[in-house]
Amino acid sequence: MTLALIAALPFIGAIFPGLMIRVGRNACALSAGWATLSALILLGIHSTSIWRGEVVVYHVEWMPMLGLNADFLLDGLGLLFATMILGIGLFIILYARFYLSREDPMGVFYTYLMLFQGAMLGIVLSDNILLMVVFWELTSLSSFLLIGYWRHTAAGRQGARMALATTGLGGLALMGGMLLLGEAAGSYDISEILRQREAIQASPLYVPALLLILLGAFTKSAQFPFHFWLPRAMAAPTPVSAYLHSATMVKAGLFLMARLWPVLSGTDWWFYIVATTGLATMVIGAAIAIFQDDLKGLLAYSTVSHLGLITMLLGFGTAEATTAAMFHIINHTIFKAALFMTAGIVDHEAHTRSIRRLGGLRHLMPITATLAIITALSMAGIPLLNGFLSKELMLEEAAHTAWEGNTWLIPVFATLGAALSAAYSFRYIGHVFLGPVRDDYPSHPHDPPFGMWAAPAFLSVLVIVIGIAPQLAVGEFLHIVADAATGQELHPHKLKIWHGVTPALIMSIIATAAGLAVVLAFTPLNKLWAATPKPDAKVIFDAVVDNAHRYSGKLSNALHDGRMTKFVAIFAAVTIVAGVYAFANGTYTPGTRAMLTPAAVDYIGAVLLISSTLAIMTYHRSRLLVLVLIGINGLVVSIIFVRLSAPDLAMTQVTVEVVTLILMLLALHFLPKHTPRESSLSRRTRDMIIAGAGGIATASLSWVLMTRDVETISGYYLKNAKPEGGGTNVVNVILVDFRGYDTFGEIIVLGIAALVIFALEEALMDGRASRKLANWIHEMRYSRDRHPLMMVVATRLMMPISLMVGVYIFLRGHNDPGGGFIAGLVVAIALLMQYMASGFAWASERIRFPYHAMIGWGVLIAGITGIGAWFNGMPFLTSAYGYVHIPPIEEFELATAMGFDLGVFLTVVGAVMLALYSLSRSARRTGESVNVSPMDYDPSAIAPDEEDY
C-alpha cells in the first residue's frame, strides 16, 4: 500500500501550494516540500528491504480484463530513480523558493512541479507497462505546463509546444510498442515480462515492439535526431531546467531502456540502433555545446551529450556497460543539477545568460564560482571527482567494443565525445568565472542568499565524496542497482580511483588534453563554426508544423464542408462495404435457433411500424406531422416491448416519448413549420439507396445473431440479481448495481446536456440573437384560449395522482417494473402538464424548485451512495440490503440502491424541467404574454351581463 502512497503523495501535495500561497511564500514552498519529504521517508523505509536483496510489490486489480492493473514495483533500479526524483525534487523546491520573483505565481509553479514529480514516480514504480504509459503521458502534459510556465514569453510557449509535440509523438509510439510487447510476453506486468526474454526475442513482434519502444525512449531522452526540443525547453525557469534535465524527464527514456534491458538487449537490432544512436548523440551534442553563448544552452547540449553516453553504454548490451551506465546516471544527476542551479544563480544575479557578457565572476561570486568549478570539472572527467570514475568506465567499455568488426571506430568516437565534453566544461569555467572583472555587467553580480546556494553546495560535496571514496559512498548501492537493471546477480565491481595504466586512462588523458586545446583555440574555431552552414532545428520544426497545419487544413476543409448528409453517407457507405466484404470473405452457416410463432398482434404492430415509417418518409417536410408520426413509432415500439415481456423498457419508452414530444413541440415553436426542399433528385436517390442497404444490412446482422444459440451474460444477471443485488427486478438491479457505473455516467451526461441547453439559451438573451428573438414574427396566429379551463381542471386532478404513481413506481422499482428513471419521467410529465395548462410563469410561482440544484443533488446523492460501498470493502456502487419489520407493517426490504435511484430520479426531473425553463425564457423573449391567472377565461370572473350576452 505504501508504494502506491509514495506515488500518490506528490499528487496530493499538488493541491496545497495554490491554497497556501495566500499565507505566504514560505508556507507555499513548505506545502510542496512536505509531500516530497514524506514520500522520500517512505521510500527510505522500503529501501531496507531492497538492501537485503528483496523486491517490494503492491498489486491492485484495476481493469484485469484489459491487463491494466495498478501494480507497483520497487527494486534497486526503481529505488535509484525514485531517490533521484524525490531527492533532487526537494532541493529544487528549496532553490525555487529563492529563485522565483514575487511577480511569478509561486503556487502555480509548485502545483505543476508536484504533478510532474508524481508522474515521474509513477513511471519508475510501475509494475504494469500500460500503467507506465499512463504516467508517461502525464509527464509530457505536466512538463508542457512547467516549460511554458513563463507563458508571457514567446520562447517559453514555443519551447513547451515543441517538447509536447516531440515527446507526445514518442508517447504514441511507446503505447503501440508496449501493447506489442505485452502481446509477445503474454502479460502486461513488468515482473512477468522480465521472465520472458526468450519468448519475446523469438516472437515476430520483437522488432516492431523494439522500434516503437525505442522511439518513445529516444524522444523523451533527447536522442539524435530528436534532441532539438531540449535546448528550446531552456526558456523555462532554471528550477524547471535543473529538475527536468538532470534527474527526471530526460532520464525517463533511460529508465525505460534500463527497465526492459533484460528482455530487449543482446540482439543485433538492439546494439546497432541503441549504441549507434547514443554514440552519435554524444558527439553531436558535445560539439554543439562548445559554441553555445547561452549558459543554459551550453548545459542543455551537454545534457544531450551525456544522455547519449548513457544510451551508448546501454546499447553495448553487456552487464559491465550497463553497470557503468547506472553509475553515470548517478554522477550526471548530481553534477548537472548543481550546474543548472549555478547557471541560474548567475542569470539571477547578473541578469544575463550570455557568456560573451560574463567573465571574472570568481571575484564577485566566490561561493557560486567554487561550486560551479567543482561540478564543471566533474563533468569534464577530472580525477578525484565523481564524473571521472564513470567516464573511465565508459571509455573502458568503449575500448573493448567493436562495430561491424571494426575495433577502433567506437573507441575513437568515444574519445572524441569525451574531448568535446572536456572542452565545453573548460569553457564554462574559463569564460564565465575566470578572467578579469568587467565593468559592463547588466547588473552587478554577487553571491545569493544561503537558501539559493545550499542545494548546489550539498550536491558539490557529493561530487567530491563519491570522487574520493566511490566504493564507500555508492559501491554497494550501485551493485544493487546493476543487479536489478541487468536481471542478473553480478559479481560485485569494486569502485576505485586507480586501475593502473589502461587504455581507458590513455584515452582519458588524450580527451582532457584535446579539450583544453579546443578551449585555447576557441576564437578561430568559433568563427569557423559560425561560417559553417548548419540545419536549424527550430526552422525545420516550424516548417513541419506549418506544412502539417496547412495541408491538414486543406484536407479537412475538403472533407468537412459542413454537410451532415455527406458525412453520414460516407460513414454508412464505408461501413456497409466493410461489412459486406467481411461477410463475403468469411464463412457463414445458418443459425439453428427456432423462431417464435408470430401472433396477429405481431403482424398488426409490424404493419403500424412500417406504415408510420413510410408516412414519415412521405411527409417529412411537415415538421409537426412528422413529430406526431415519430411519437406513434415510439408507442408501437413500446407495445413490442410489452409483447416481448420487457415492461421496464416499455414504461421507459412511453414516458420518454411523452417528454420528448412535449419538449420538441415547444422547440418547434422557434423553427419553420415546413422543411424547405434542398436536396436534388439524384442526392435523394443516393441517400435512399444507402439507407436501404444499411437497413437491410442491419436487419440481416440482427437475423444472423438472433437465430444462433449463444451464451450471454443474461444468465449471470438472472441468477445473481436477488442474492447479490437484493432485487427481483433484474433490469433495475443491472442499472443500479451491476452496471451502476454506466448509469452514473449517463445521469451525469443528462445533467450536463440540460446545463448546456441552459447555457446556450442564456447566450441567446444577449446581443444580436436576443434582438432577433425580440423581433420574432410568428408564422401562425395564437389561439385566444391557450390555457383552456378543461385542461387546467384535468391537470389539477391528475397532479396528485401522477405524483402518487411516480412515488409508487419509484418504491417498487427494485423488485417490480419501475425505478428512479421512470418515476422521474412520470413526475416530470405531471409537472410539464401544469406548465402547459397554465403557462410557465404562473406555474413557476407555485412550483419553486431550483432545477440546477436538483441536478447537482441528484448526481451527488448517487455518487455518495456508490462511495458508501467502499466502507464495506466493496467496489463502487455495490448494493447492500436488509429486511425491516415494523409492526403492524409486514416485513419489507431496504436497499442502498434506493439512494442511487433517488439520485437518478432527481437528476431526471431537474434536467427535464431545466430544459423546459430554458425554452420558456426564449418564448417570453419573443413577446409571448405572461398570464397572471391559471386560465385565459375564468368563468367565475365573468360579469353577469357578459354571461347573458
GROMACS .gro file of C-alpha atoms in nm, residues 733-947:
model
  215
  733VAL     CA    1  -3.061  -0.431  -1.043
  734ILE     CA    2  -2.849  -0.412  -1.357
  735LEU     CA    3  -2.898  -0.036  -1.375
  736VAL     CA    4  -2.826   0.043  -1.011
  737ASP     CA    5  -2.577  -0.230  -0.921
  738PHE     CA    6  -2.417  -0.450  -1.187
  739ARG     CA    7  -2.389  -0.165  -1.438
  740GLY     CA    8  -2.441   0.116  -1.192
  741TYR     CA    9  -2.128   0.296  -1.307
  742ASP     CA   10  -2.278   0.320  -1.657
  743THR     CA   11  -2.598   0.464  -1.515
  744PHE     CA   12  -2.398   0.707  -1.303
  745GLY     CA   13  -2.219   0.828  -1.614
  746GLU     CA   14  -2.548   0.857  -1.802
  747ILE     CA   15  -2.715   1.080  -1.543
  748ILE     CA   16  -2.404   1.299  -1.540
  749VAL     CA   17  -2.430   1.331  -1.918
  750LEU     CA   18  -2.803   1.404  -1.887
  751GLY     CA   19  -2.734   1.676  -1.634
  752ILE     CA   20  -2.459   1.824  -1.850
  753ALA     CA   21  -2.693   1.825  -2.151
  754ALA     CA   22  -2.956   2.019  -1.956
  755LEU     CA   23  -2.696   2.267  -1.833
  756VAL     CA   24  -2.564   2.311  -2.187
  757ILE     CA   25  -2.919   2.386  -2.309
  758PHE     CA   26  -2.950   2.643  -2.033
  759ALA     CA   27  -2.612   2.795  -2.118
  760LEU     CA   28  -2.697   2.819  -2.487
  761GLU     CA   29  -3.029   2.979  -2.405
  762GLU     CA   30  -2.852   3.216  -2.168
  763ALA     CA   31  -2.636   3.329  -2.459
  764LEU     CA   32  -2.948   3.397  -2.663
  765MET     CA   33  -3.065   3.651  -2.408
  766ASP     CA   34  -2.791   3.900  -2.501
  767GLY     CA   35  -2.663   4.057  -2.819
  768ARG     CA   36  -2.786   4.010  -3.174
  769ALA     CA   37  -2.962   3.681  -3.102
  770SER     CA   38  -3.167   3.849  -2.831
  771ARG     CA   39  -3.272   4.125  -3.071
  772LYS     CA   40  -3.378   3.866  -3.328
  773LEU     CA   41  -3.596   3.693  -3.070
  774ALA     CA   42  -3.750   4.025  -2.968
  775ASN     CA   43  -3.842   4.094  -3.334
  776TRP     CA   44  -3.971   3.743  -3.394
  777ILE     CA   45  -4.264   3.727  -3.640
  778HIS     CA   46  -4.476   3.419  -3.580
  779GLU     CA   47  -4.599   3.220  -3.877
  780MET     CA   48  -4.935   3.140  -3.716
  781ARG     CA   49  -5.182   3.333  -3.502
  782TYR     CA   50  -5.212   3.237  -3.140
  783SER     CA   51  -5.534   3.100  -3.001
  784ARG     CA   52  -5.709   3.337  -2.763
  785ASP     CA   53  -5.770   3.045  -2.530
  786ARG     CA   54  -5.424   2.893  -2.498
  787HIS     CA   55  -5.485   2.786  -2.138
  788PRO     CA   56  -5.837   2.638  -2.153
  789LEU     CA   57  -6.047   2.563  -1.850
  790MET     CA   58  -6.084   2.191  -1.928
  791MET     CA   59  -5.709   2.138  -1.944
  792VAL     CA   60  -5.645   2.333  -1.627
  793VAL     CA   61  -5.904   2.132  -1.434
  794ALA     CA   62  -5.786   1.799  -1.578
  795THR     CA   63  -5.419   1.862  -1.497
  796ARG     CA   64  -5.504   1.972  -1.142
  797LEU     CA   65  -5.688   1.644  -1.088
  798MET     CA   66  -5.406   1.447  -1.248
  799MET     CA   67  -5.132   1.612  -1.044
  800PRO     CA   68  -5.168   1.425  -0.711
  801ILE     CA   69  -5.247   1.100  -0.891
  802SER     CA   70  -4.937   1.134  -1.111
  803LEU     CA   71  -4.720   1.212  -0.811
  804MET     CA   72  -4.856   0.913  -0.625
  805VAL     CA   73  -4.795   0.692  -0.928
  806GLY     CA   74  -4.441   0.829  -0.954
  807VAL     CA   75  -4.370   0.752  -0.587
  808TYR     CA   76  -4.522   0.406  -0.625
  809ILE     CA   77  -4.311   0.330  -0.933
  810PHE     CA   78  -4.002   0.459  -0.753
  811LEU     CA   79  -4.055   0.243  -0.444
  812ARG     CA   80  -4.140  -0.077  -0.631
  813GLY     CA   81  -3.863  -0.047  -0.887
  814HIS     CA   82  -3.613  -0.279  -0.720
  815ASN     CA   83  -3.847  -0.577  -0.728
  816ASP     CA   84  -4.109  -0.489  -0.991
  817PRO     CA   85  -4.109  -0.283  -1.312
  818GLY     CA   86  -4.022   0.075  -1.229
  819GLY     CA   87  -3.733   0.263  -1.074
  820GLY     CA   88  -3.593   0.611  -1.037
  821PHE     CA   89  -3.559   0.689  -1.407
  822ILE     CA   90  -3.920   0.601  -1.496
  823ALA     CA   91  -4.052   0.765  -1.179
  824GLY     CA   92  -3.859   1.081  -1.262
  825LEU     CA   93  -4.012   1.092  -1.608
  826VAL     CA   94  -4.364   1.035  -1.469
  827VAL     CA   95  -4.325   1.321  -1.219
  828ALA     CA   96  -4.168   1.539  -1.489
  829ILE     CA   97  -4.469   1.475  -1.715
  830ALA     CA   98  -4.703   1.574  -1.431
  831LEU     CA   99  -4.512   1.900  -1.385
  832LEU     CA  100  -4.493   1.962  -1.759
  833MET     CA  101  -4.870   1.935  -1.783
  834GLN     CA  102  -4.910   2.203  -1.513
  835TYR     CA  103  -4.686   2.437  -1.706
  836MET     CA  104  -4.867   2.366  -2.032
  837ALA     CA  105  -5.207   2.415  -1.873
  838SER     CA  106  -5.143   2.749  -1.702
  839GLY     CA  107  -4.820   2.879  -1.852
  840PHE     CA  108  -4.468   2.869  -1.720
  841ALA     CA  109  -4.475   3.199  -1.535
  842TRP     CA  110  -4.791   3.117  -1.339
  843ALA     CA  111  -4.682   2.762  -1.259
  844SER     CA  112  -4.324   2.855  -1.163
  845GLU     CA  113  -4.459   3.094  -0.900
  846ARG     CA  114  -4.617   2.794  -0.729
  847ILE     CA  115  -4.365   2.518  -0.806
  848ARG     CA  116  -4.041   2.665  -0.681
  849PHE     CA  117  -3.773   2.405  -0.735
  850PRO     CA  118  -3.409   2.505  -0.802
  851TYR     CA  119  -3.359   2.284  -1.106
  852HIS     CA  120  -2.982   2.339  -1.123
  853ALA     CA  121  -2.951   2.232  -0.763
  854MET     CA  122  -3.181   1.936  -0.823
  855ILE     CA  123  -2.943   1.805  -1.091
  856GLY     CA  124  -2.644   1.863  -0.867
  857TRP     CA  125  -2.805   1.696  -0.568
  858GLY     CA  126  -2.909   1.402  -0.782
  859VAL     CA  127  -2.556   1.336  -0.906
  860LEU     CA  128  -2.413   1.397  -0.557
  861ILE     CA  129  -2.656   1.157  -0.386
  862ALA     CA  130  -2.588   0.889  -0.648
  863GLY     CA  131  -2.213   0.934  -0.604
  864ILE     CA  132  -2.226   0.928  -0.223
  865THR     CA  133  -2.432   0.610  -0.238
  866GLY     CA  134  -2.167   0.449  -0.456
  867ILE     CA  135  -1.882   0.566  -0.233
  868GLY     CA  136  -2.058   0.418   0.068
  869ALA     CA  137  -1.981   0.071  -0.068
  870TRP     CA  138  -1.611   0.139  -0.014
  871PHE     CA  139  -1.663   0.147   0.361
  872ASN     CA  140  -1.783  -0.212   0.338
  873GLY     CA  141  -1.474  -0.308   0.141
  874MET     CA  142  -1.682  -0.347  -0.177
  875PRO     CA  143  -1.645  -0.190  -0.523
  876PHE     CA  144  -1.808   0.140  -0.609
  877LEU     CA  145  -2.192   0.122  -0.622
  878THR     CA  146  -2.216  -0.231  -0.482
  879SER     CA  147  -2.560  -0.257  -0.319
  880ALA     CA  148  -2.622  -0.355   0.037
  881TYR     CA  149  -2.970  -0.455   0.155
  882GLY     CA  150  -3.161  -0.588   0.452
  883TYR     CA  151  -3.511  -0.659   0.572
  884VAL     CA  152  -3.701  -0.448   0.824
  885HIS     CA  153  -4.015  -0.536   1.017
  886ILE     CA  154  -4.209  -0.252   1.178
  887PRO     CA  155  -4.543  -0.366   1.328
  888PRO     CA  156  -4.810  -0.360   1.204
  889ILE     CA  157  -4.644  -0.325   0.863
  890GLU     CA  158  -4.530  -0.650   0.711
  891GLU     CA  159  -4.161  -0.712   0.658
  892PHE     CA  160  -4.010  -0.508   0.378
  893GLU     CA  161  -3.671  -0.467   0.217
  894LEU     CA  162  -3.442  -0.164   0.236
  895ALA     CA  163  -3.152  -0.138  -0.011
  896THR     CA  164  -2.884   0.124  -0.065
  897ALA     CA  165  -2.984   0.107  -0.431
  898MET     CA  166  -3.280   0.325  -0.331
  899GLY     CA  167  -3.037   0.609  -0.258
  900PHE     CA  168  -2.881   0.569  -0.602
  901ASP     CA  169  -3.228   0.557  -0.759
  902LEU     CA  170  -3.317   0.875  -0.573
  903GLY     CA  171  -3.017   1.044  -0.734
  904VAL     CA  172  -3.133   0.924  -1.075
  905PHE     CA  173  -3.486   1.049  -1.001
  906LEU     CA  174  -3.373   1.399  -0.901
  907THR     CA  175  -3.138   1.431  -1.197
  908VAL     CA  176  -3.407   1.330  -1.448
  909VAL     CA  177  -3.668   1.568  -1.305
  910GLY     CA  178  -3.417   1.852  -1.282
  911ALA     CA  179  -3.288   1.800  -1.637
  912VAL     CA  180  -3.636   1.793  -1.793
  913MET     CA  181  -3.758   2.097  -1.604
  914LEU     CA  182  -3.441   2.295  -1.670
  915ALA     CA  183  -3.483   2.230  -2.044
  916LEU     CA  184  -3.844   2.349  -2.016
  917TYR     CA  185  -3.734   2.659  -1.826
  918SER     CA  186  -3.481   2.740  -2.097
  919LEU     CA  187  -3.738   2.710  -2.376
  920SER     CA  188  -3.990   2.919  -2.184
  921ARG     CA  189  -3.740   3.203  -2.142
  922SER     CA  190  -3.687   3.214  -2.517
  923ALA     CA  191  -4.063   3.212  -2.572
  924ARG     CA  192  -4.116   3.506  -2.338
  925ARG     CA  193  -3.835   3.693  -2.513
  926THR     CA  194  -4.028   3.663  -2.840
  927GLY     CA  195  -4.311   3.863  -2.684
  928GLU     CA  196  -4.543   3.594  -2.557
  929SER     CA  197  -4.782   3.720  -2.298
  930VAL     CA  198  -4.738   3.615  -1.939
  931ASN     CA  199  -5.065   3.513  -1.779
  932VAL     CA  200  -5.132   3.601  -1.418
  933SER     CA  201  -5.426   3.363  -1.374
  934PRO     CA  202  -5.440   2.986  -1.416
  935MET     CA  203  -5.652   3.012  -1.734
  936ASP     CA  204  -5.721   3.264  -2.007
  937TYR     CA  205  -6.100   3.276  -1.943
  938ASP     CA  206  -6.212   3.224  -1.585
  939PRO     CA  207  -6.593   3.168  -1.573
  940SER     CA  208  -6.607   3.284  -1.213
  941ALA     CA  209  -6.467   3.621  -1.314
  942ILE     CA  210  -6.718   3.690  -1.597
  943ALA     CA  211  -6.970   3.969  -1.525
  944PRO     CA  212  -7.345   3.875  -1.520
  945ASP     CA  213  -7.428   4.094  -1.820
  946GLU     CA  214  -7.145   3.938  -2.018
  947GLU     CA  215  -7.276   3.596  -1.920
   0.00000   0.00000   0.00000
